[in-house]
Coordinates of C-alpha atoms in Angstrom, one line a residue:
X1 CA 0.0 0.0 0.0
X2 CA 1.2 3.7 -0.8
X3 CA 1.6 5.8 1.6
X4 CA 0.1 9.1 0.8
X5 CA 2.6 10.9 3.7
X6 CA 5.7 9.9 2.2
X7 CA 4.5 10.7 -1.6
X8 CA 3.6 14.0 -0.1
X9 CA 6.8 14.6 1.9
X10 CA 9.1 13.9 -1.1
X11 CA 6.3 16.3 -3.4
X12 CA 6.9 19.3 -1.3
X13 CA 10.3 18.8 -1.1
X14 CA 10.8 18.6 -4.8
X15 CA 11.5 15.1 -5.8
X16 CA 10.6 13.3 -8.2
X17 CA 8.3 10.6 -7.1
X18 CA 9.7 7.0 -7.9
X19 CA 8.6 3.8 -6.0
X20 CA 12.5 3.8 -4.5
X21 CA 12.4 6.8 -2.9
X22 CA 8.9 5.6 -1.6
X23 CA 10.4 2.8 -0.3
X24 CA 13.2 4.1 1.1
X25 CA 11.6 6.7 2.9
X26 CA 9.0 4.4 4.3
X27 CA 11.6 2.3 5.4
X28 CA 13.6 5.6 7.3
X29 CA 10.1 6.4 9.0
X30 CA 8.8 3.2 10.0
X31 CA 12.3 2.2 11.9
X32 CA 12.1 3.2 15.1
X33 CA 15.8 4.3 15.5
X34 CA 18.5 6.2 13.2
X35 CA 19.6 3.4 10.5
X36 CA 23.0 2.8 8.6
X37 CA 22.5 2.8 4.8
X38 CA 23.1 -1.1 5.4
X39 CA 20.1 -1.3 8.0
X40 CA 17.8 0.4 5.3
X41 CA 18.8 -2.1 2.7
X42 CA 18.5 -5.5 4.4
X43 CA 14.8 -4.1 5.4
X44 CA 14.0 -2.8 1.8
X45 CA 15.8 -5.9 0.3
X46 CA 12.2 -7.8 1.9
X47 CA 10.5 -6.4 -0.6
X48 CA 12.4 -5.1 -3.1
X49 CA 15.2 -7.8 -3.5
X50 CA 16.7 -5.4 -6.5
X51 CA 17.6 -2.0 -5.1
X52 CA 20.7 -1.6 -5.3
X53 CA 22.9 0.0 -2.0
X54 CA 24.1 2.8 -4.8
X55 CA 20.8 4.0 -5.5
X56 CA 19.7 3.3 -1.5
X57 CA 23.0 5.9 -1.1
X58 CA 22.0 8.1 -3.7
X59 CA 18.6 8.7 -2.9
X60 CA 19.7 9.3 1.0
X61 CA 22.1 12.2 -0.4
X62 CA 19.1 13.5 -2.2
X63 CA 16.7 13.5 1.0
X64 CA 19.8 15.1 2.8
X65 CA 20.6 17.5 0.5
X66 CA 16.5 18.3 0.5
X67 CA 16.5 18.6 4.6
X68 CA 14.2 15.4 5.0
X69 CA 17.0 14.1 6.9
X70 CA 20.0 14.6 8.7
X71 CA 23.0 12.5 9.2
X72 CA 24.3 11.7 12.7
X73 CA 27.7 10.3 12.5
X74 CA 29.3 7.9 15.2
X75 CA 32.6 8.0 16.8
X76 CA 33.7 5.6 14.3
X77 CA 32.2 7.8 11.5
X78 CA 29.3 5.5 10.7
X79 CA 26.5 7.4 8.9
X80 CA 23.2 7.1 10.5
X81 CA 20.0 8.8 9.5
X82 CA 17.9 11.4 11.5
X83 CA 14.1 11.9 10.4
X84 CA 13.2 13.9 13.2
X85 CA 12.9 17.6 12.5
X86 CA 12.0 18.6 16.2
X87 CA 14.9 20.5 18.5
X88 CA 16.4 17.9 19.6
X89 CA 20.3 16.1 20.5
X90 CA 21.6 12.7 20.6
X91 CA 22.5 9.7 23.7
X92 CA 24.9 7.9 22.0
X93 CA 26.3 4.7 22.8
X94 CA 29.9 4.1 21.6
X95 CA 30.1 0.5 22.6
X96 CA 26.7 -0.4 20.8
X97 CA 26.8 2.3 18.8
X98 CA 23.3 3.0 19.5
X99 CA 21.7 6.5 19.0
X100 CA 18.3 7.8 20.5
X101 CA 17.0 11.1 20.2
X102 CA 17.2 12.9 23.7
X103 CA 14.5 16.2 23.7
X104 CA 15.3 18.3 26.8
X105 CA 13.6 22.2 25.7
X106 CA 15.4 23.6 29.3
X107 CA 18.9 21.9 27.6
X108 CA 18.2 23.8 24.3
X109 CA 17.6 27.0 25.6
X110 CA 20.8 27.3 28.0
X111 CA 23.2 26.2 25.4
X112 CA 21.5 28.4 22.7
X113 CA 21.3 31.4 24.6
X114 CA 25.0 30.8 26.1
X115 CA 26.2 30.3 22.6
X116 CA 24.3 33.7 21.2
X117 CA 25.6 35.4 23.7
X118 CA 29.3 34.4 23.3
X119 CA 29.6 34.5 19.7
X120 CA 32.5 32.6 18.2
X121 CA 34.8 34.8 16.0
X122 CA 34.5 34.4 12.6
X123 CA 31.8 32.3 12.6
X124 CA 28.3 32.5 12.2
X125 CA 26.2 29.9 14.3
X126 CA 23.1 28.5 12.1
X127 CA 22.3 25.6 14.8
X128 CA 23.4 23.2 17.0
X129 CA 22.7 19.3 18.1
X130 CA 24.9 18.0 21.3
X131 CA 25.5 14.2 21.4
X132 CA 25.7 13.2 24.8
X133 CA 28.4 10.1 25.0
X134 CA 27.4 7.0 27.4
X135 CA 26.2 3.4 27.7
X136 CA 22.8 2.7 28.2
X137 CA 21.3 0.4 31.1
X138 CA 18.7 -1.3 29.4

């Protein structure tokens, strides 16, 4: 089934409308974490046992370079993919390598008013994300 959301998403944002990018992108928003380009394949290769990990990488590139994602990278530069659009930073794990979105509004504020404030020379700040380095206790 096509989901009207995604057709829209990639329609406002410009892109040409192709049953790859549906999947991909319906793939990015129905995993509940922030995927490798690896993780998106073996779920798309379930039912589409064709794409190709060039096109999976090209079409990421595209949705990046269209904001309807972000890239979080890893300590051990590992691209992972952000759909959440939301204010938000990052608990990662560098022994799991696991990354969840941490929303603290309070957190936010401080650092962005601090950083207004201080103004780094030479350098104009556009936004910020803090990743927060641990291990979670599950």
């Amino acid at each position: 089934m096509v989901n009207k959301s995604t057709i829209k998403l990639l329609s406002e944002h410009g892109l040409k409308i192709t049953p790859q990018r549906i999947a991909i992108l319906d793939v990015i928003m129905a995993l509940n974490c922030h995927p490798t380009a690896d993780v998106i394949c073996d779920h798309l290769r379930i039912n589409h046992p064709h794409i190709s990990i060039g096109t999976i990488y090209k079409t990421l590139d595209a949705f990046l370079s269209k904001g309807i994602i972000e890239k979080v990278l890893t300590e051990s530069d590992t691209a992972r993919y952000d759909r959440v659009h939301d204010k938000h930073h990052h608990l990662y794990c560098a022994e799991t390598e696991r990354v969840e979105d941490y929303f603290d509004d309070h957190l936010y504020q401080m650092v962005n008013d601090y950083l207004r404030k201080k103004r780094i020379k030479n350098f104009k700040m556009k936004d910020f994300k803090i990743q927060i380095t641990g291990k979670f206790s599950d």
